């Protein structure tokens, strides 16, 4: 990478910056590809939760270090939030400053078990809004990128959401179990699934990688992603992909998307978003309000 200090946020340069971010994401993806080339037993695994469900590996840490190092060379005045750093510190604060929000290995459990749904996610937020995003799936070699008012792309080709579904019977909805097992979380997940089924949803998918699931909405493979529990690093990059591809984003109470809320709905259109929201069981496991 060519070193060049970027003192301030400049929206006119987003189309240039996205190429820098893509190169960094691909470098991190190479580390994940290396991980997949080795036996599962070679992964160094650390538990982030008492239940030993929420995992982090040495590859997560290496990828985040690589991403931060390379991006800080080019954007030394920007703020950085990463999943592993935030987990180590126990919290994070999203301000209005230009901020790179990074999930170095989205789908860590998949990676540990060598299941192919994983991604590198690098988003740029400004004034708490997603303005640039790159999501790179190193196993399928699919690179999604978008920037504000610049469109959304998969491996350089423009993408759009699926405009056909107007009812749940026409829709594929994506969500995950998450790692919380308290009564509120279980009731929310199972109740929401029941409501979707009773509404005659065509299909439900759980892939274990929120980034890949949201990009599936952006490129027309799925109609909606809904989940309570992910963090800003799971959705910042993918959010701009959905909006630039013609989709809509909400929190799970029907309000505007809030990266900090941990409650997200990404849909191909307004009709599907509202239909899914009607099926969401309250209270939400992660209610930041």
Coordinates of C-alpha atoms in Angstrom, one line a residue, residues 107-278:
X107 CA -18.4 -16.7 11.1
X108 CA -15.6 -17.9 13.4
X109 CA -17.5 -21.0 14.5
X110 CA -17.9 -21.9 10.8
X111 CA -14.2 -21.4 10.3
X112 CA -13.3 -23.5 13.3
X113 CA -15.4 -26.4 11.8
X114 CA -14.2 -25.6 8.3
X115 CA -17.7 -24.7 7.1
X116 CA -17.4 -22.3 4.1
X117 CA -19.6 -19.4 5.3
X118 CA -17.0 -16.9 6.5
X119 CA -16.1 -13.3 5.6
X120 CA -13.8 -10.4 6.2
X121 CA -15.9 -7.3 6.9
X122 CA -14.5 -3.7 6.8
X123 CA -17.0 -0.9 7.0
X124 CA -16.5 2.9 7.3
X125 CA -18.9 4.9 9.4
X126 CA -19.2 8.7 9.4
X127 CA -21.5 10.4 11.8
X128 CA -22.6 6.9 12.9
X129 CA -23.8 6.1 9.4
X130 CA -22.3 3.4 7.1
X131 CA -20.7 5.1 4.1
X132 CA -18.4 2.5 2.7
X133 CA -18.2 -1.3 3.0
X134 CA -16.2 -4.3 1.8
X135 CA -17.2 -7.8 2.6
X136 CA -14.9 -10.5 1.2
X137 CA -15.7 -14.2 1.3
X138 CA -12.3 -15.8 0.8
X139 CA -13.6 -19.3 0.3
X140 CA -15.8 -18.4 -2.6
X141 CA -13.6 -15.5 -3.7
X142 CA -16.5 -13.2 -3.7
X143 CA -15.8 -9.5 -2.9
X144 CA -18.8 -7.3 -2.2
X145 CA -18.2 -3.5 -2.1
X146 CA -20.3 -0.4 -1.9
X147 CA -19.9 3.3 -1.1
X148 CA -22.4 6.1 -0.5
X149 CA -24.0 7.1 -3.8
X150 CA -21.7 4.8 -5.7
X151 CA -23.7 1.6 -6.1
X152 CA -23.0 -1.9 -4.9
X153 CA -20.9 -4.5 -6.6
X154 CA -19.9 -8.2 -6.5
X155 CA -16.5 -8.9 -8.1
X156 CA -16.9 -5.7 -10.0
X157 CA -20.4 -6.3 -11.4
X158 CA -23.3 -4.2 -10.2
X159 CA -25.8 -5.9 -8.0
X160 CA -29.4 -5.2 -7.0
X161 CA -31.8 -6.7 -4.4
X162 CA -34.6 -9.1 -5.6
X163 CA -37.5 -6.8 -6.4
X164 CA -40.0 -9.7 -6.9
X165 CA -41.1 -10.7 -3.3
X166 CA -44.0 -8.8 -1.9
X167 CA -45.2 -11.4 0.6
X168 CA -43.4 -13.9 2.9
X169 CA -44.7 -16.8 0.8
X170 CA -42.3 -15.6 -1.9
X171 CA -39.4 -14.9 0.5
X172 CA -36.2 -16.5 1.8
X173 CA -35.4 -15.0 5.2
X174 CA -32.1 -15.5 7.0
X175 CA -31.3 -15.4 10.7
X176 CA -29.1 -17.2 13.3
X177 CA -29.5 -18.7 16.8
X178 CA -26.8 -16.5 18.2
X179 CA -24.9 -17.4 21.3
X180 CA -27.2 -16.3 24.0
X181 CA -29.2 -19.0 25.8
X182 CA -31.2 -17.1 28.4
X183 CA -35.0 -17.4 28.5
X184 CA -35.6 -14.1 26.7
X185 CA -33.3 -15.0 23.9
X186 CA -34.8 -18.5 23.4
X187 CA -38.3 -17.2 23.5
X188 CA -37.5 -14.5 21.0
X189 CA -35.8 -16.8 18.5
X190 CA -38.2 -19.7 18.7
X191 CA -41.2 -17.4 18.8
X192 CA -40.1 -15.4 15.8
X193 CA -39.4 -18.6 13.8
X194 CA -42.9 -19.9 14.7
X195 CA -44.5 -16.6 13.6
X196 CA -42.6 -16.7 10.3
X197 CA -43.7 -20.3 9.7
X198 CA -47.3 -19.6 10.5
X199 CA -47.1 -16.7 8.0
X200 CA -46.2 -19.3 5.4
X201 CA -42.6 -18.1 4.8
X202 CA -41.1 -19.9 1.8
X203 CA -37.8 -20.7 3.5
X204 CA -35.6 -19.9 6.5
X205 CA -31.8 -20.1 6.4
X206 CA -29.2 -20.0 9.2
X207 CA -25.6 -19.7 7.8
X208 CA -23.8 -18.5 10.8
X209 CA -22.2 -15.4 9.1
X210 CA -24.3 -12.3 9.3
X211 CA -22.1 -10.5 6.8
X212 CA -22.6 -13.1 4.2
X213 CA -26.3 -13.4 5.0
X214 CA -26.8 -9.6 4.6
X215 CA -24.8 -9.5 1.3
X216 CA -27.1 -12.3 0.1
X217 CA -30.0 -9.8 0.5
X218 CA -28.0 -7.2 -1.4
X219 CA -27.4 -9.4 -4.4
X220 CA -30.8 -11.0 -4.5
X221 CA -30.1 -14.4 -3.1
X222 CA -32.3 -13.8 0.0
X223 CA -35.2 -11.5 0.8
X224 CA -34.4 -10.4 4.3
X225 CA -31.9 -10.8 7.2
X226 CA -33.2 -10.3 10.8
X227 CA -31.4 -10.8 14.0
X228 CA -31.1 -9.5 17.6
X229 CA -27.5 -9.9 18.8
X230 CA -25.0 -8.9 16.2
X231 CA -22.7 -5.9 16.7
X232 CA -21.8 -2.9 14.6
X233 CA -18.8 -4.9 13.1
X234 CA -21.2 -7.5 11.8
X235 CA -23.4 -5.1 9.9
X236 CA -21.5 -1.8 9.1
X237 CA -20.0 -2.9 5.8
X238 CA -23.0 -4.9 4.7
X239 CA -25.5 -2.1 5.5
X240 CA -24.3 0.2 2.8
X241 CA -24.3 -2.7 0.4
X242 CA -28.0 -3.3 1.0
X243 CA -29.0 0.4 0.7
X244 CA -26.9 0.9 -2.4
X245 CA -28.4 -2.2 -4.0
X246 CA -31.9 -0.8 -3.5
X247 CA -32.9 -2.4 -0.2
X248 CA -34.1 -1.1 3.2
X249 CA -32.7 -1.2 6.7
X250 CA -34.4 -0.9 10.1
X251 CA -34.0 -1.8 13.7
X252 CA -36.2 -4.5 15.0
X253 CA -38.8 -2.1 16.5
X254 CA -39.3 -0.5 13.0
X255 CA -37.2 2.5 13.6
X256 CA -34.3 3.7 11.4
X257 CA -31.1 1.5 11.4
X258 CA -28.8 2.2 14.3
X259 CA -25.4 0.5 14.0
X260 CA -25.1 0.5 17.8
X261 CA -28.6 -1.1 18.5
X262 CA -27.7 -4.8 18.0
X263 CA -31.2 -5.3 16.5
X264 CA -31.2 -5.4 12.7
X265 CA -33.6 -5.9 9.7
X266 CA -32.2 -5.8 6.2
X267 CA -34.7 -6.4 3.5
X268 CA -35.1 -6.3 -0.3
X269 CA -38.1 -3.9 0.0
X270 CA -40.5 -2.2 2.3
X271 CA -43.2 -4.8 2.0
X272 CA -41.0 -7.6 3.1
X273 CA -39.4 -5.6 5.9
X274 CA -42.8 -4.8 7.4
X275 CA -44.0 -8.4 7.0
X276 CA -40.9 -9.7 8.9
X277 CA -41.2 -7.0 11.6
X278 CA -44.7 -8.2 12.3

